């Protein structure tokens, strides 16, 4: 046993030789066998985007159905941001004034902040090694998406790129349904909830789902958009056994996903909805889910 423990300790000491130390969760890479058995009771999978977005894709397919006018120059919120890749991509592609990602798992928030710093560092290196117009290749128009004082320089400055992306994107640990609160008097023009509703539903039942929808409504600016990607009812049964709470709630759910639209329009008070799924293409097998945009 002692020899075996020494052997295991030796394996744990090996780290990635990247210049920057990755978060603890990222360092502890599970074996493929263990990874397949990963249990995430809140849907907070460590490598979620690895399952979701194929290596042959240039971006998450869901971004292609979203419109720039929903985000450009606006304050945005991403509920259940996981490791933050969609949050960061929206900031880069659409030029938000600000975007905050909230997730219940502190390890995923640590991953998100590490990813943000790495992207900023990589982009800054590209800016210093290429022409002043290299920012256009990153898909960001910072001159339009942020307000700058005259002494802040031009949008081609690598220091401005780093300063602005770190200023635009932020992440917080929090339980949106139970105890997370935004800054005082803060409201949002766009709120995203992508493949998160099932996990809220399983962990907090119908009451938790209604709380989610009601809080989104209260935090949206008039005319703001709520982008919802609900998981189908069939996927609930596959995850109901992640915990006793989830199994108990599953048996008592009375609001199936196909009724979410009616609840949001008739009970919560959203004035209209657009199904933007028809423009979606390139999703990996198992992730062909509807995406709905609701306006307050």
Tab-separated table of C-alpha atoms in Angstrom:
chain	number	residue	atom	x	y	z
A	1	UNK	CA	0.000	0.000	0.000
A	2	UNK	CA	2.824	2.449	0.915
A	3	UNK	CA	4.500	1.911	-2.427
A	4	UNK	CA	1.208	2.437	-4.225
A	5	UNK	CA	0.540	5.682	-2.334
A	6	UNK	CA	3.997	6.968	-3.241
A	7	UNK	CA	3.282	6.144	-6.864
A	8	UNK	CA	-0.010	8.040	-6.780
A	9	UNK	CA	1.596	11.026	-5.087
A	10	UNK	CA	4.180	11.158	-7.812
A	11	UNK	CA	1.428	11.343	-10.429
A	12	UNK	CA	-0.324	14.184	-8.610
A	13	UNK	CA	2.827	16.311	-8.624
A	14	UNK	CA	2.886	16.538	-12.403
A	15	UNK	CA	1.513	19.859	-13.697
A	16	UNK	CA	0.931	21.455	-17.054
A	17	UNK	CA	4.050	23.346	-18.089
A	18	UNK	CA	2.163	26.418	-19.256
A	19	UNK	CA	3.607	29.742	-18.087
A	20	UNK	CA	0.541	30.595	-16.043
A	21	UNK	CA	-0.738	28.204	-13.405
A	22	UNK	CA	-4.216	26.948	-14.219
A	23	UNK	CA	-6.993	26.855	-11.593
A	24	UNK	CA	-6.922	23.876	-9.264
A	25	UNK	CA	-9.991	22.400	-10.951
A	26	UNK	CA	-8.266	22.586	-14.322
A	27	UNK	CA	-5.052	21.030	-13.000
A	28	UNK	CA	-6.788	17.947	-11.680
A	29	UNK	CA	-7.633	16.396	-15.010
A	30	UNK	CA	-9.699	13.220	-14.516
A	31	UNK	CA	-9.102	10.081	-16.540
A	32	UNK	CA	-11.423	9.486	-19.479
A	33	UNK	CA	-13.172	6.735	-17.552
A	34	UNK	CA	-13.771	8.993	-14.577
A	35	UNK	CA	-14.761	11.933	-16.764
A	36	UNK	CA	-17.621	9.940	-18.279
A	37	UNK	CA	-18.953	9.319	-14.774
A	38	UNK	CA	-18.716	12.943	-13.656
A	39	UNK	CA	-21.717	13.948	-11.550
A	40	UNK	CA	-22.620	17.632	-11.553
A	41	UNK	CA	-25.799	18.168	-9.561
A	42	UNK	CA	-26.187	21.725	-10.853
A	43	UNK	CA	-25.047	20.977	-14.413
A	44	UNK	CA	-21.692	22.529	-13.543
A	45	UNK	CA	-19.616	20.163	-15.667
A	46	UNK	CA	-15.896	20.894	-15.716
A	47	UNK	CA	-15.471	20.516	-19.464
A	48	UNK	CA	-18.978	21.428	-20.599
A	49	UNK	CA	-17.898	23.413	-23.646
A	50	UNK	CA	-15.671	20.536	-24.696
A	51	UNK	CA	-18.805	18.392	-24.953
A	52	UNK	CA	-20.880	21.171	-26.472
A	53	UNK	CA	-18.624	22.753	-29.091
A	54	UNK	CA	-16.725	20.525	-31.522
A	55	UNK	CA	-13.052	21.149	-32.284
A	56	UNK	CA	-13.958	21.811	-35.911
A	57	UNK	CA	-16.208	24.752	-34.964
A	58	UNK	CA	-14.932	28.330	-35.067
A	59	UNK	CA	-17.464	29.423	-32.410
A	60	UNK	CA	-20.429	28.218	-30.391
A	61	UNK	CA	-23.283	27.801	-32.949
A	62	UNK	CA	-25.715	29.585	-30.620
A	63	UNK	CA	-23.910	32.883	-31.130
A	64	UNK	CA	-24.854	32.821	-34.814
A	65	UNK	CA	-28.573	33.173	-34.049
A	66	UNK	CA	-28.103	36.145	-31.726
A	67	UNK	CA	-28.294	39.716	-32.970
A	68	UNK	CA	-25.743	42.431	-32.383
A	69	UNK	CA	-28.376	45.012	-31.489
A	70	UNK	CA	-29.390	42.974	-28.437
A	71	UNK	CA	-25.937	43.462	-26.887
A	72	UNK	CA	-23.959	46.285	-28.494
A	73	UNK	CA	-23.238	49.028	-25.985
A	74	UNK	CA	-25.567	47.413	-23.454
A	75	UNK	CA	-25.402	45.855	-19.992
A	76	UNK	CA	-25.848	42.080	-20.075
A	77	UNK	CA	-26.145	39.162	-17.656
A	78	UNK	CA	-25.337	35.473	-18.255
A	79	UNK	CA	-27.001	33.104	-15.755
A	80	UNK	CA	-25.142	29.828	-15.261
A	81	UNK	CA	-22.047	30.957	-17.159
A	82	UNK	CA	-19.955	27.847	-16.365
A	83	UNK	CA	-16.352	28.511	-17.483
A	84	UNK	CA	-17.351	31.759	-19.189
A	85	UNK	CA	-16.606	31.015	-22.839
A	86	UNK	CA	-20.009	32.155	-24.135
A	87	UNK	CA	-19.920	35.199	-21.837
A	88	UNK	CA	-16.535	36.270	-23.197
A	89	UNK	CA	-17.480	35.455	-26.797
A	90	UNK	CA	-20.583	37.660	-26.602
A	91	UNK	CA	-18.497	40.554	-25.296
A	92	UNK	CA	-15.974	40.123	-28.113
A	93	UNK	CA	-18.420	39.539	-30.948
A	94	UNK	CA	-21.155	42.030	-30.073
A	95	UNK	CA	-19.366	44.758	-28.078
A	96	UNK	CA	-21.307	44.861	-24.810
A	97	UNK	CA	-20.993	47.832	-22.506
A	98	UNK	CA	-20.690	45.234	-19.747
A	99	UNK	CA	-21.460	41.552	-19.253
A	100	UNK	CA	-21.555	39.680	-15.953
A	101	UNK	CA	-21.446	35.897	-15.735
A	102	UNK	CA	-22.933	34.272	-12.626
A	103	UNK	CA	-22.498	30.626	-11.675
A	104	UNK	CA	-23.297	28.623	-8.544
A	105	UNK	CA	-19.930	26.822	-8.674
A	106	UNK	CA	-16.907	28.764	-7.451
A	107	UNK	CA	-14.561	26.433	-9.343
A	108	UNK	CA	-16.251	27.314	-12.635
A	109	UNK	CA	-15.922	31.035	-11.798
A	110	UNK	CA	-12.227	30.457	-11.134
A	111	UNK	CA	-11.990	28.759	-14.538
A	112	UNK	CA	-13.833	31.694	-16.164
A	113	UNK	CA	-11.512	34.309	-14.721
A	114	UNK	CA	-8.470	32.267	-15.779
A	115	UNK	CA	-9.873	31.937	-19.317
A	116	UNK	CA	-10.544	35.673	-19.497
A	117	UNK	CA	-6.992	36.536	-18.457
A	118	UNK	CA	-5.569	34.040	-20.944
A	119	UNK	CA	-7.630	35.453	-23.831
A	120	UNK	CA	-6.627	39.007	-22.952
A	121	UNK	CA	-2.970	38.011	-22.759
A	122	UNK	CA	-3.136	36.178	-26.102
A	123	UNK	CA	-4.958	39.027	-27.831
A	124	UNK	CA	-2.567	41.606	-26.432
A	125	UNK	CA	0.356	39.592	-27.808
A	126	UNK	CA	-1.318	39.512	-31.229
A	127	UNK	CA	-1.831	43.272	-31.103
A	128	UNK	CA	1.810	43.973	-30.304
A	129	UNK	CA	3.109	41.620	-33.007
A	130	UNK	CA	0.773	42.647	-35.822
A	131	UNK	CA	-0.533	45.799	-37.412
A	132	UNK	CA	-2.585	48.379	-35.445
A	133	UNK	CA	-5.723	47.085	-37.162
A	134	UNK	CA	-5.388	43.610	-35.665
A	135	UNK	CA	-8.246	44.264	-33.237
A	136	UNK	CA	-10.661	43.863	-36.143
A	137	UNK	CA	-9.596	40.231	-36.498
A	138	UNK	CA	-10.715	39.598	-32.914
A	139	UNK	CA	-14.283	40.544	-33.765
A	140	UNK	CA	-14.377	43.519	-31.375
A	141	UNK	CA	-15.114	47.130	-32.183
A	142	UNK	CA	-14.058	48.728	-28.921
A	143	UNK	CA	-14.386	52.246	-30.272
A	144	UNK	CA	-18.109	51.704	-30.657
A	145	UNK	CA	-18.670	49.413	-27.690
A	146	UNK	CA	-17.066	51.554	-24.978
A	147	UNK	CA	-16.924	55.207	-24.011
A	148	UNK	CA	-13.390	56.534	-23.616
A	149	UNK	CA	-11.916	59.805	-22.489
A	150	UNK	CA	-9.529	61.588	-24.903
A	151	UNK	CA	-6.441	60.547	-22.893
A	152	UNK	CA	-7.186	56.829	-23.199
A	153	UNK	CA	-5.631	56.514	-26.633
A	154	UNK	CA	-6.895	54.806	-29.748
A	155	UNK	CA	-8.750	51.533	-30.175
A	156	UNK	CA	-5.623	50.056	-31.752
A	157	UNK	CA	-3.701	50.227	-28.476
A	158	UNK	CA	-2.952	46.811	-26.950
A	159	UNK	CA	-3.153	48.366	-23.486
A	160	UNK	CA	-6.628	49.660	-24.271
A	161	UNK	CA	-7.666	46.200	-25.507
A	162	UNK	CA	-6.543	44.579	-22.267
A	163	UNK	CA	-8.058	47.320	-20.110
A	164	UNK	CA	-11.418	47.286	-21.863
A	165	UNK	CA	-12.031	43.529	-22.079
A	166	UNK	CA	-11.184	43.116	-18.400
A	167	UNK	CA	-13.459	46.039	-17.663
A	168	UNK	CA	-16.343	44.769	-19.808
A	169	UNK	CA	-16.400	41.128	-18.664
A	170	UNK	CA	-16.709	40.011	-15.035
A	171	UNK	CA	-17.723	36.876	-13.154
A	172	UNK	CA	-19.333	36.215	-9.787
A	173	UNK	CA	-20.173	33.139	-7.775
A	174	UNK	CA	-23.830	33.115	-6.773
A	175	UNK	CA	-27.079	31.191	-6.629
A	176	UNK	CA	-29.311	33.266	-8.884
A	177	UNK	CA	-32.519	31.703	-7.583
A	178	UNK	CA	-31.798	31.828	-3.864
A	179	UNK	CA	-29.376	34.513	-2.792
A	180	UNK	CA	-27.555	36.321	-5.612
A	181	UNK	CA	-28.199	40.052	-5.845
A	182	UNK	CA	-26.958	42.497	-8.486
A	183	UNK	CA	-25.431	45.858	-7.577
A	184	UNK	CA	-27.959	48.371	-6.267
A	185	UNK	CA	-30.216	49.864	-8.956
A	186	UNK	CA	-28.613	47.687	-11.635
A	187	UNK	CA	-30.766	46.518	-14.550
A	188	UNK	CA	-29.872	44.703	-17.754
A	189	UNK	CA	-30.724	45.084	-21.429
A	190	UNK	CA	-30.106	41.402	-22.190
A	191	UNK	CA	-30.172	38.333	-19.929
A	192	UNK	CA	-29.117	34.867	-21.076
A	193	UNK	CA	-30.090	31.525	-19.579
A	194	UNK	CA	-28.639	28.845	-21.846
A	195	UNK	CA	-29.202	25.178	-20.931
A	196	UNK	CA	-29.610	26.080	-17.262
A	197	UNK	CA	-33.381	25.960	-16.638
A	198	UNK	CA	-33.438	22.145	-16.229
A	199	UNK	CA	-30.906	22.259	-13.418
A	200	UNK	CA	-32.801	24.985	-11.596
A	201	UNK	CA	-36.015	23.022	-12.124
A	202	UNK	CA	-34.555	19.758	-10.778
A	203	UNK	CA	-32.924	21.391	-7.759
A	204	UNK	CA	-35.667	23.824	-6.739
A	205	UNK	CA	-38.786	22.535	-8.453
A	206	UNK	CA	-41.551	24.584	-10.047
A	207	UNK	CA	-41.150	27.288	-7.395
A	208	UNK	CA	-37.497	27.711	-8.327
A	209	UNK	CA	-38.361	27.932	-12.007
A	210	UNK	CA	-40.962	30.653	-11.372
A	211	UNK	CA	-38.446	32.490	-9.192
A	212	UNK	CA	-35.937	32.353	-12.061
A	213	UNK	CA	-38.427	33.806	-14.538
A	214	UNK	CA	-39.714	36.450	-12.116
A	215	UNK	CA	-36.215	37.622	-11.173
A	216	UNK	CA	-35.215	37.866	-14.827
A	217	UNK	CA	-38.292	39.980	-15.508
A	218	UNK	CA	-37.548	42.303	-12.582
A	219	UNK	CA	-33.896	42.769	-13.616
A	220	UNK	CA	-34.600	43.532	-17.283
A	221	UNK	CA	-34.824	47.051	-18.610
A	222	UNK	CA	-38.105	47.861	-20.419
A	223	UNK	CA	-37.627	46.593	-23.964
A	224	UNK	CA	-34.908	44.211	-22.803
A	225	UNK	CA	-34.517	40.665	-24.127
A	226	UNK	CA	-34.407	37.359	-22.243
A	227	UNK	CA	-32.682	34.605	-24.239
A	228	UNK	CA	-33.723	31.173	-22.997
A	229	UNK	CA	-32.467	27.771	-24.123
A	230	UNK	CA	-34.594	25.207	-22.221
A	231	UNK	CA	-33.626	21.556	-22.167
A	232	UNK	CA	-36.318	19.083	-23.336
A	233	UNK	CA	-38.321	17.060	-20.826
A	234	UNK	CA	-36.672	13.844	-22.051
A	235	UNK	CA	-33.327	15.042	-20.681
A	236	UNK	CA	-34.809	15.543	-17.195
A	237	UNK	CA	-35.258	11.813	-16.688
A	238	UNK	CA	-31.621	11.207	-17.583
A	239	UNK	CA	-30.452	13.531	-14.792
A	240	UNK	CA	-33.092	13.063	-12.107
A	241	UNK	CA	-30.866	10.696	-10.110
A	242	UNK	CA	-27.979	13.137	-9.614
A	243	UNK	CA	-29.341	13.746	-6.112
A	244	UNK	CA	-32.261	12.819	-3.860
A	245	UNK	CA	-33.519	16.385	-4.124
A	246	UNK	CA	-33.514	16.273	-7.926
A	247	UNK	CA	-35.351	12.943	-7.938
A	248	UNK	CA	-37.996	14.208	-5.529
A	249	UNK	CA	-38.523	17.422	-7.494
A	250	UNK	CA	-38.680	15.525	-10.778
A	251	UNK	CA	-41.682	13.566	-9.501
A	252	UNK	CA	-43.501	16.766	-8.515
A	253	UNK	CA	-42.846	18.973	-11.538
A	254	UNK	CA	-46.079	20.284	-13.047
A	255	UNK	CA	-44.602	22.815	-15.496
A	256	UNK	CA	-42.918	20.937	-18.364
A	257	UNK	CA	-40.559	22.814	-20.716
A	258	UNK	CA	-43.196	22.965	-23.455
A	259	UNK	CA	-45.242	25.204	-21.134
A	260	UNK	CA	-42.439	27.688	-20.388
A	261	UNK	CA	-43.465	30.005	-23.209
A	262	UNK	CA	-47.046	30.297	-21.944
A	263	UNK	CA	-45.843	30.898	-18.383
A	264	UNK	CA	-43.453	33.653	-19.455
A	265	UNK	CA	-46.047	35.399	-21.629
A	266	UNK	CA	-49.239	34.902	-19.625
A	267	UNK	CA	-48.034	34.813	-16.019
A	268	UNK	CA	-44.694	36.599	-15.866
A	269	UNK	CA	-45.674	39.343	-18.324
A	270	UNK	CA	-43.290	39.234	-21.279
A	271	UNK	CA	-45.016	40.903	-24.224
A	272	UNK	CA	-43.717	38.819	-27.136
A	273	UNK	CA	-41.476	35.888	-28.058
A	274	UNK	CA	-39.407	34.914	-31.080
A	275	UNK	CA	-38.219	31.379	-31.743
A	276	UNK	CA	-34.755	31.878	-33.223
A	277	UNK	CA	-33.986	28.150	-33.460
A	278	UNK	CA	-34.663	27.987	-37.195
A	279	UNK	CA	-31.424	29.873	-37.865
A	280	UNK	CA	-29.404	27.497	-35.679
A	281	UNK	CA	-27.089	25.047	-37.428
A	282	UNK	CA	-23.989	23.070	-36.570
A	283	UNK	CA	-25.001	21.924	-33.074
A	284	UNK	CA	-23.465	18.687	-31.876
A	285	UNK	CA	-25.707	15.640	-31.484
A	286	UNK	CA	-27.768	15.869	-28.301
A	287	UNK	CA	-27.690	19.675	-28.182
A	288	UNK	CA	-30.395	20.512	-30.722
A	289	UNK	CA	-32.435	22.626	-28.327
A	290	UNK	CA	-34.863	25.477	-28.929
A	291	UNK	CA	-33.645	29.018	-28.327
A	292	UNK	CA	-36.328	31.564	-27.505
A	293	UNK	CA	-36.046	35.345	-27.215
A	294	UNK	CA	-38.604	37.084	-24.971
A	295	UNK	CA	-39.081	40.853	-24.818
A	296	UNK	CA	-40.190	42.807	-21.782
